[in-house]
PDB file of N, CA and C in Angstrom:
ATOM      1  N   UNK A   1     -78.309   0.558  -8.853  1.00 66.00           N
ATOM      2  CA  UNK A   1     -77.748  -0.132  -9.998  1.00 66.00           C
ATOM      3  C   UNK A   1     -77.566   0.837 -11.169  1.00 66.00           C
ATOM      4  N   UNK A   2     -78.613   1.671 -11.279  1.00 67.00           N
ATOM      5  CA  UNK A   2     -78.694   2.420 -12.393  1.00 67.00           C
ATOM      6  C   UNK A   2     -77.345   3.571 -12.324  1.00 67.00           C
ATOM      7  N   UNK A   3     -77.439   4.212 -11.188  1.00 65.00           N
ATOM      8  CA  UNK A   3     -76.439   5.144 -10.811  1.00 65.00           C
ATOM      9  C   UNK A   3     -74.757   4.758 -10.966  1.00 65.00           C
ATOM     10  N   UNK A   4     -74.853   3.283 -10.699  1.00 66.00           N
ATOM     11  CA  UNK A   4     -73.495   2.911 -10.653  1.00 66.00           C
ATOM     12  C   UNK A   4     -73.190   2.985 -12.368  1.00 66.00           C
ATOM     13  N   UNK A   5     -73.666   2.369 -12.986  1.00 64.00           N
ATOM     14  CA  UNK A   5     -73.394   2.180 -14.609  1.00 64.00           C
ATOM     15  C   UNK A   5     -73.569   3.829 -15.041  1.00 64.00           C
ATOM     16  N   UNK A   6     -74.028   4.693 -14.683  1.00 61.00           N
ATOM     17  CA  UNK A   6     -73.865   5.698 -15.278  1.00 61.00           C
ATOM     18  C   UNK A   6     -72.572   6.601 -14.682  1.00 61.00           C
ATOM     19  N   UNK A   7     -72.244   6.111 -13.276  1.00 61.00           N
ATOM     20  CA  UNK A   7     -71.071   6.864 -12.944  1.00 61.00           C
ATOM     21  C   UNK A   7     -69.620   5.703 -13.602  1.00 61.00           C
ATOM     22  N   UNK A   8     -69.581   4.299 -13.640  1.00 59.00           N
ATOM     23  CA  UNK A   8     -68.594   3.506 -14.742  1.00 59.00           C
ATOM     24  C   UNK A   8     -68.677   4.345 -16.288  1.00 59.00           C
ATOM     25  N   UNK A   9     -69.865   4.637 -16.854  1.00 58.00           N
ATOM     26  CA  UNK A   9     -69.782   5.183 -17.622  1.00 58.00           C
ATOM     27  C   UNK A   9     -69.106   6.649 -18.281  1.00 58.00           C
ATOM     28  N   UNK A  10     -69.297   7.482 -17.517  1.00 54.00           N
ATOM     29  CA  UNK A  10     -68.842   8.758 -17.316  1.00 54.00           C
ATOM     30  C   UNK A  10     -67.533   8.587 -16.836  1.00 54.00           C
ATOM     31  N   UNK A  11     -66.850   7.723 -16.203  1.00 55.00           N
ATOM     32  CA  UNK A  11     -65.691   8.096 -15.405  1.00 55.00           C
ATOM     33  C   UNK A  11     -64.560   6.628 -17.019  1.00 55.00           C
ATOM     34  N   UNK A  12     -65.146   5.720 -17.505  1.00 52.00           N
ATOM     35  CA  UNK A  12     -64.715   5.378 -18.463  1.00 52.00           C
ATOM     36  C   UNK A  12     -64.657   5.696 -19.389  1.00 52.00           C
ATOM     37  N   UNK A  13     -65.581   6.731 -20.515  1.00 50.00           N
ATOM     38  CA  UNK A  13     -65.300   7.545 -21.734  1.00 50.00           C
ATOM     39  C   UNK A  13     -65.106   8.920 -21.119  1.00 50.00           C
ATOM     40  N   UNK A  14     -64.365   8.924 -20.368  1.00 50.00           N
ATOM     41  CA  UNK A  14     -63.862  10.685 -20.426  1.00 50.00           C
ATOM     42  C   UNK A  14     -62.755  10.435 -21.430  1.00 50.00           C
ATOM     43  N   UNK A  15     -62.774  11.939 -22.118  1.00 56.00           N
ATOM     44  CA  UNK A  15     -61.828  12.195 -23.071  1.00 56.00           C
ATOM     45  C   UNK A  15     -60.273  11.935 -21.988  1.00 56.00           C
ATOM     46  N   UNK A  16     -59.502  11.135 -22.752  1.00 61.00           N
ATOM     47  CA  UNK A  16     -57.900  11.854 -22.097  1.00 61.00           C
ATOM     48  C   UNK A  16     -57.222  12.698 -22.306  1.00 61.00           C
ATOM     49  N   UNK A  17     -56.748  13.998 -22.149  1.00 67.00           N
ATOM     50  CA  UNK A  17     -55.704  15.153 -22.538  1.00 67.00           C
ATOM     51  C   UNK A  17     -54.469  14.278 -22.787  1.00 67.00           C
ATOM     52  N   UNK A  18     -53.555  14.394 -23.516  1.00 78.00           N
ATOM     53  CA  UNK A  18     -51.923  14.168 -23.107  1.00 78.00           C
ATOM     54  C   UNK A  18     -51.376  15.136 -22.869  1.00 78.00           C
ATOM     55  N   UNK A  19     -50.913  15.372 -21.565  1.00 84.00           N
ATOM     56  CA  UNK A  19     -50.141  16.087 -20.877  1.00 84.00           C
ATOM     57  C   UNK A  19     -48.721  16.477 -21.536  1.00 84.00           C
ATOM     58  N   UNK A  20     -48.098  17.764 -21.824  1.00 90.00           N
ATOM     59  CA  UNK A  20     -47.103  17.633 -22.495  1.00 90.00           C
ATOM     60  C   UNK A  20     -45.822  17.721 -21.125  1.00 90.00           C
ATOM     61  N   UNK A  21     -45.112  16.725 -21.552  1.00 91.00           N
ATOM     62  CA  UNK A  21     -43.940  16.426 -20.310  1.00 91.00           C
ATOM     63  C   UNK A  21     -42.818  18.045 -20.558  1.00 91.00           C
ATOM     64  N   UNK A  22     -43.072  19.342 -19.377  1.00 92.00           N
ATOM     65  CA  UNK A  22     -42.469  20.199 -19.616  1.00 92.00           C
ATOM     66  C   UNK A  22     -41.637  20.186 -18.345  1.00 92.00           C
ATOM     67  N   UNK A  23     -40.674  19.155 -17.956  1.00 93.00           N
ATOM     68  CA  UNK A  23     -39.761  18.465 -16.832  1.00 93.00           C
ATOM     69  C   UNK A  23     -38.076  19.240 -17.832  1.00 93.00           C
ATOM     70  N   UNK A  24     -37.970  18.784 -18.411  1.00 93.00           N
ATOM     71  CA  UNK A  24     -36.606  19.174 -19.131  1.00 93.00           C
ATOM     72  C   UNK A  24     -36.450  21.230 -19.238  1.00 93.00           C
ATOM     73  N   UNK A  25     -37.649  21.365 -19.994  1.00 92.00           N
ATOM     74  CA  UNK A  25     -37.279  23.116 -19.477  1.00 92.00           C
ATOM     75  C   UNK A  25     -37.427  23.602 -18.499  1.00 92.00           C
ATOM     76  N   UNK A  26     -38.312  23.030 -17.229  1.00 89.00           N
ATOM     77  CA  UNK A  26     -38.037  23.591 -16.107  1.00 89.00           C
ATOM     78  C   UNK A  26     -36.772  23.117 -15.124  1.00 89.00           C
ATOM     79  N   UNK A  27     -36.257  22.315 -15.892  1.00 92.00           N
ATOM     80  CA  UNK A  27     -34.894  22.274 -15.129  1.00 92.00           C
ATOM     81  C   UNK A  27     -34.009  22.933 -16.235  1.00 92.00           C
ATOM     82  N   UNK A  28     -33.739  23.372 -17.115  1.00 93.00           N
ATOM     83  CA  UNK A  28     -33.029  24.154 -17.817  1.00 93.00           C
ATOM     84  C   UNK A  28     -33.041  25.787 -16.973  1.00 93.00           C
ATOM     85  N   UNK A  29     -34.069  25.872 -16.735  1.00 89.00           N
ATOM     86  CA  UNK A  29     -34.711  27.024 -15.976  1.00 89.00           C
ATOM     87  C   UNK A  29     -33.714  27.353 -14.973  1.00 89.00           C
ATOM     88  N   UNK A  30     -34.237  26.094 -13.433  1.00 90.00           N
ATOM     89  CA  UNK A  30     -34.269  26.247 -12.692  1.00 90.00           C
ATOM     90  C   UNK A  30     -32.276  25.904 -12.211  1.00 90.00           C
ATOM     91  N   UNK A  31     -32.004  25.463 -12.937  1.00 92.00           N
ATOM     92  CA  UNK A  31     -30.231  25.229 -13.055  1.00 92.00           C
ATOM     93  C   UNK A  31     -29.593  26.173 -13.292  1.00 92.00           C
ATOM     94  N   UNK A  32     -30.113  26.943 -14.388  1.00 91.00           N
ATOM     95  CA  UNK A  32     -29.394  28.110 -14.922  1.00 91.00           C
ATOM     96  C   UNK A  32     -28.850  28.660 -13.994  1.00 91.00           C
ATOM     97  N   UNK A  33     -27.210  29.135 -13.977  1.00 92.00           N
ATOM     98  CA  UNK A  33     -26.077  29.992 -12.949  1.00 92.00           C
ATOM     99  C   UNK A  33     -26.838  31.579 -13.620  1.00 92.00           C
ATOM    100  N   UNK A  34     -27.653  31.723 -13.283  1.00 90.00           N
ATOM    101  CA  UNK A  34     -27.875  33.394 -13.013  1.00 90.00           C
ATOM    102  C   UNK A  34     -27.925  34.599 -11.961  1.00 90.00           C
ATOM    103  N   UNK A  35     -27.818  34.156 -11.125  1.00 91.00           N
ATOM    104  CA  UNK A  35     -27.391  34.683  -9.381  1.00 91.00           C
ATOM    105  C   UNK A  35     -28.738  35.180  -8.960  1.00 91.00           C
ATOM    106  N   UNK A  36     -29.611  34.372  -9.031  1.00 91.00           N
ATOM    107  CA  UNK A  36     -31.045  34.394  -8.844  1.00 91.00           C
ATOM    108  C   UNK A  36     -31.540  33.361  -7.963  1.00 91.00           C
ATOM    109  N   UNK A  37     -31.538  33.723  -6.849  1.00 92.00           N
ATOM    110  CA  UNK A  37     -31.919  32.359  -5.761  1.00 92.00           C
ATOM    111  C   UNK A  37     -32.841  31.497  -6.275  1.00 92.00           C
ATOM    112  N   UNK A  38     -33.571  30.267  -5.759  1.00 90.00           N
ATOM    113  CA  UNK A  38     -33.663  28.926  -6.554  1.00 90.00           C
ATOM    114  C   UNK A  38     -35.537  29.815  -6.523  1.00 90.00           C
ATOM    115  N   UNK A  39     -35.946  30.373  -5.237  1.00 89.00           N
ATOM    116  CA  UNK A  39     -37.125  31.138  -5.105  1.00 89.00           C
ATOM    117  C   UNK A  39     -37.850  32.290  -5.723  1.00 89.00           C
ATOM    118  N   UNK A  40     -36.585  32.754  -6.786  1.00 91.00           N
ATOM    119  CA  UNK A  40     -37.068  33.837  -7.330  1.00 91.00           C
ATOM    120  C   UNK A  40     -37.380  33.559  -8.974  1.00 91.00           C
ATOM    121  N   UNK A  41     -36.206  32.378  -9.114  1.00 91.00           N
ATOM    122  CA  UNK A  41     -35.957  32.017 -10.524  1.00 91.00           C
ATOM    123  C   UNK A  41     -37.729  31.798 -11.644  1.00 91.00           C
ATOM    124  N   UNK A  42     -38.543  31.957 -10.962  1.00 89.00           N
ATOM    125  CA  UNK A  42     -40.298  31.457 -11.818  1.00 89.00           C
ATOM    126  C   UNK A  42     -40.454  32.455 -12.728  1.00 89.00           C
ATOM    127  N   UNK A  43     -40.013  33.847 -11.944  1.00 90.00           N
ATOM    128  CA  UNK A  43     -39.905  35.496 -13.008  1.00 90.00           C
ATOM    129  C   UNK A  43     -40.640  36.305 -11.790  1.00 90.00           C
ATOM    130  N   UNK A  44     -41.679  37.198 -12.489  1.00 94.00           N
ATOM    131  CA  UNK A  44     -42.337  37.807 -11.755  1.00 94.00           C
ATOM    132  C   UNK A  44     -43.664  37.919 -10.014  1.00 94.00           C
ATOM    133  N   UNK A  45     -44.025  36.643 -11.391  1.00 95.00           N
ATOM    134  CA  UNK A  45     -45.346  36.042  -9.998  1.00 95.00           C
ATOM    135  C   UNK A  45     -44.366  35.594  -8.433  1.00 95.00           C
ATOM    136  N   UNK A  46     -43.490  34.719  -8.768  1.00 94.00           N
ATOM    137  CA  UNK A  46     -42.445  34.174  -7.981  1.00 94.00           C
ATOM    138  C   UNK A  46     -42.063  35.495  -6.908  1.00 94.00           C
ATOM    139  N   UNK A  47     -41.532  36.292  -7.170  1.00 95.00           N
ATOM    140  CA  UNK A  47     -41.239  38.007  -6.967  1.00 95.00           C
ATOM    141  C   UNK A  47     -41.979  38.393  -6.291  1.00 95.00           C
ATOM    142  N   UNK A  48     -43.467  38.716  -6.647  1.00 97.00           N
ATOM    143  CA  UNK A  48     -44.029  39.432  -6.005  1.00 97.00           C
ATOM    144  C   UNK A  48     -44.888  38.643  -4.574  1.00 97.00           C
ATOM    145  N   UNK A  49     -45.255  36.757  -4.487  1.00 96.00           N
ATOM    146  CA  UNK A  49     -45.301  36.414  -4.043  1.00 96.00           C
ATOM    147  C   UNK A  49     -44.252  36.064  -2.677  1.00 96.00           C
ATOM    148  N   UNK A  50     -43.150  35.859  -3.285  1.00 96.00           N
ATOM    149  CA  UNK A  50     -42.214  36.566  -2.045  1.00 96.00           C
ATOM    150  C   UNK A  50     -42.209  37.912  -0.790  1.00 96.00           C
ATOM    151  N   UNK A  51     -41.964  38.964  -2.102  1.00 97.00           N
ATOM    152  CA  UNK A  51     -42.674  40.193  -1.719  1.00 97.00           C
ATOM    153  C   UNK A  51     -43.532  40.459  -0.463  1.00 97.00           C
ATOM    154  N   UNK A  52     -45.066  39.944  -1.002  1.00 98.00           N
ATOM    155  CA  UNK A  52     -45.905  39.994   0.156  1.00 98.00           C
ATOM    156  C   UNK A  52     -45.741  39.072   1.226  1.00 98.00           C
ATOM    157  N   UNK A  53     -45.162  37.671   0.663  1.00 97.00           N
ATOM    158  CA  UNK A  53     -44.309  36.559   2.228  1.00 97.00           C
ATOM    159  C   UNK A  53     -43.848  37.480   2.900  1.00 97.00           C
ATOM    160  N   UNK A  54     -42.723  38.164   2.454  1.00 98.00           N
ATOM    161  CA  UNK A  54     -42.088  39.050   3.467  1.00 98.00           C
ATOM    162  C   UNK A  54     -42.870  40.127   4.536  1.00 98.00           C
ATOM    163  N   UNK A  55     -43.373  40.878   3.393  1.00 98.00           N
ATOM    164  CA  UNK A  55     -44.105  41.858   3.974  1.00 98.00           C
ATOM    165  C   UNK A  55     -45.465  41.804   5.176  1.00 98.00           C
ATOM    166  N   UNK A  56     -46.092  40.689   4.833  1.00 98.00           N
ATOM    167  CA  UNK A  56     -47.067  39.787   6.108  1.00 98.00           C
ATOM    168  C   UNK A  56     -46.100  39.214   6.971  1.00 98.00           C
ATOM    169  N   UNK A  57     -44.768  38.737   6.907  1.00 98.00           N
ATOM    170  CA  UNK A  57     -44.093  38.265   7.894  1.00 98.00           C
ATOM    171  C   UNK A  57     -43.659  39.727   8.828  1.00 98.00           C
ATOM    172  N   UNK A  58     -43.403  40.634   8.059  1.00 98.00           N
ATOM    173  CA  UNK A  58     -43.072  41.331   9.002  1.00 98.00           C
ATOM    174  C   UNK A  58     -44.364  42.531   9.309  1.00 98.00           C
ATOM    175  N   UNK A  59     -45.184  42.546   8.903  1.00 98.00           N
ATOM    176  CA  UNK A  59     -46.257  43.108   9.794  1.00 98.00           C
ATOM    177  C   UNK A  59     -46.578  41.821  10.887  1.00 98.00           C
ATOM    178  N   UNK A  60     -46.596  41.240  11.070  1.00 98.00           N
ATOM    179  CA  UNK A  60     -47.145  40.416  11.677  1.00 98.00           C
ATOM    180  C   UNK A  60     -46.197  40.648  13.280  1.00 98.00           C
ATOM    181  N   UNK A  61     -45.106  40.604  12.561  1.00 98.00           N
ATOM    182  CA  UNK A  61     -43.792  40.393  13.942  1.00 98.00           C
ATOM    183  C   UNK A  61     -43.704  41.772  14.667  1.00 98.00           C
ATOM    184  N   UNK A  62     -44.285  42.807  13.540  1.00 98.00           N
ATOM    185  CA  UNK A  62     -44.209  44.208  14.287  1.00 98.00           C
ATOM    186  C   UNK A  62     -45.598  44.362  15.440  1.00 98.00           C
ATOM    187  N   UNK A  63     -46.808  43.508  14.998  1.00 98.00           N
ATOM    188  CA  UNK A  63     -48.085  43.453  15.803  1.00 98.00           C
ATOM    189  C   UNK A  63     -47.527  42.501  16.906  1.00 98.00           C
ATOM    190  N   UNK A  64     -46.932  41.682  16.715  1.00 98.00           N
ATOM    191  CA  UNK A  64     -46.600  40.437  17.347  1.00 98.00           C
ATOM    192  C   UNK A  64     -45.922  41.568  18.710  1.00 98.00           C
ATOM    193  N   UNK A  65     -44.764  42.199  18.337  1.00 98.00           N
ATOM    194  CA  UNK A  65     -43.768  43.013  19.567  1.00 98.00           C
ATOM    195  C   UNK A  65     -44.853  43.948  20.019  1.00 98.00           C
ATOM    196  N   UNK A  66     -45.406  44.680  19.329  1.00 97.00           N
ATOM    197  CA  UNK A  66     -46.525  45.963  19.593  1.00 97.00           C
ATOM    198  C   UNK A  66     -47.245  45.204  21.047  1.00 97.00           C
ATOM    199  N   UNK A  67     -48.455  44.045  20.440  1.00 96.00           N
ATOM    200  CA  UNK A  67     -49.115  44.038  21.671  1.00 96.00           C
ATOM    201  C   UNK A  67     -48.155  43.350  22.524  1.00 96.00           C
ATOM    202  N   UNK A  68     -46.884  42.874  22.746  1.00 97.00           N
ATOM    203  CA  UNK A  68     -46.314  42.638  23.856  1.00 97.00           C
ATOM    204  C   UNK A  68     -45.483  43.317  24.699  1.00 97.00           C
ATOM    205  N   UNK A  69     -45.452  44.944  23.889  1.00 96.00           N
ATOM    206  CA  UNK A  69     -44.994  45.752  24.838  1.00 96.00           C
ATOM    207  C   UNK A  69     -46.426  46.251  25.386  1.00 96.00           C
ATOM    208  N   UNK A  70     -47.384  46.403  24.685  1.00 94.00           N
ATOM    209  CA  UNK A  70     -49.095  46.974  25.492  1.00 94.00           C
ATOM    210  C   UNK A  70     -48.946  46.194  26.876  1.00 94.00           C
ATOM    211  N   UNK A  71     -48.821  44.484  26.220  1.00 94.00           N
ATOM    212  CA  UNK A  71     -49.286  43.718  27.376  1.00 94.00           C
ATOM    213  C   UNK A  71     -48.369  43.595  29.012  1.00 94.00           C
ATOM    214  N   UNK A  72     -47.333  43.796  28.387  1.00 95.00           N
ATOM    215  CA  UNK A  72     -45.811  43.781  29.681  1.00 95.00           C
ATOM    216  C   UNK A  72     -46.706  45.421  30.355  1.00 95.00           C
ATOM    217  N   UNK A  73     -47.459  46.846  29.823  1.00 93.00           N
ATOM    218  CA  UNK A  73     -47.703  47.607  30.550  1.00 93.00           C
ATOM    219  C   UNK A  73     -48.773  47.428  31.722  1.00 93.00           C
ATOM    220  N   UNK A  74     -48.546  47.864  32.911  1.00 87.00           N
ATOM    221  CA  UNK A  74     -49.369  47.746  34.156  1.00 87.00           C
ATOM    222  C   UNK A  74     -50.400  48.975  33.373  1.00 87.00           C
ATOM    223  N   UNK A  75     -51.789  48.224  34.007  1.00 84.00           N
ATOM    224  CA  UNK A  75     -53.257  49.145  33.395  1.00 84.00           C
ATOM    225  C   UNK A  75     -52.878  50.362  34.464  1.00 84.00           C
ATOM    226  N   UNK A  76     -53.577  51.365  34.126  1.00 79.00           N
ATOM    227  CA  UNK A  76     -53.574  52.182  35.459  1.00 79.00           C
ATOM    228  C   UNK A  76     -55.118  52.335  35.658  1.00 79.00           C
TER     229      UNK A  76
END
């Protein structure tokens, strides 16, 4: 009993933040004709997170072919 009224309590006077609605500049953003694919348009972080997408995609595909030419070899 006790536990419940103290968790109603705590979960009813929490402070509220107001969230500021930033929907209108990120579509100002993300619309903009700048010849910047829709993936790159965030700036930098966006960029370099790509970046390493790529770069783990293709280590991966180069390990991926590697051990399947090892494995296609007869052991001797």
């Amino acid at each position: 009993q006790a536990l419940r009224q103290i968790s109603q309590r705590t979960i009813s006077t929490a402070a509220r933040r107001q969230v500021e609605n930033r929907v209108p500049e990120h579509q100002k953003l993300f619309q903009e004709d700048n010849g910047l694919p829709v993936h790159l348009k965030g700036g930098a972080k966006d960029a370099l997170l790509y970046r390493a997408t790529m770069g783990l995609t293709m280590f991966g595909t180069a390990y991926a072919i590697y051990y399947l030419i090892v494995a296609s070899m007869p052991k001797q």
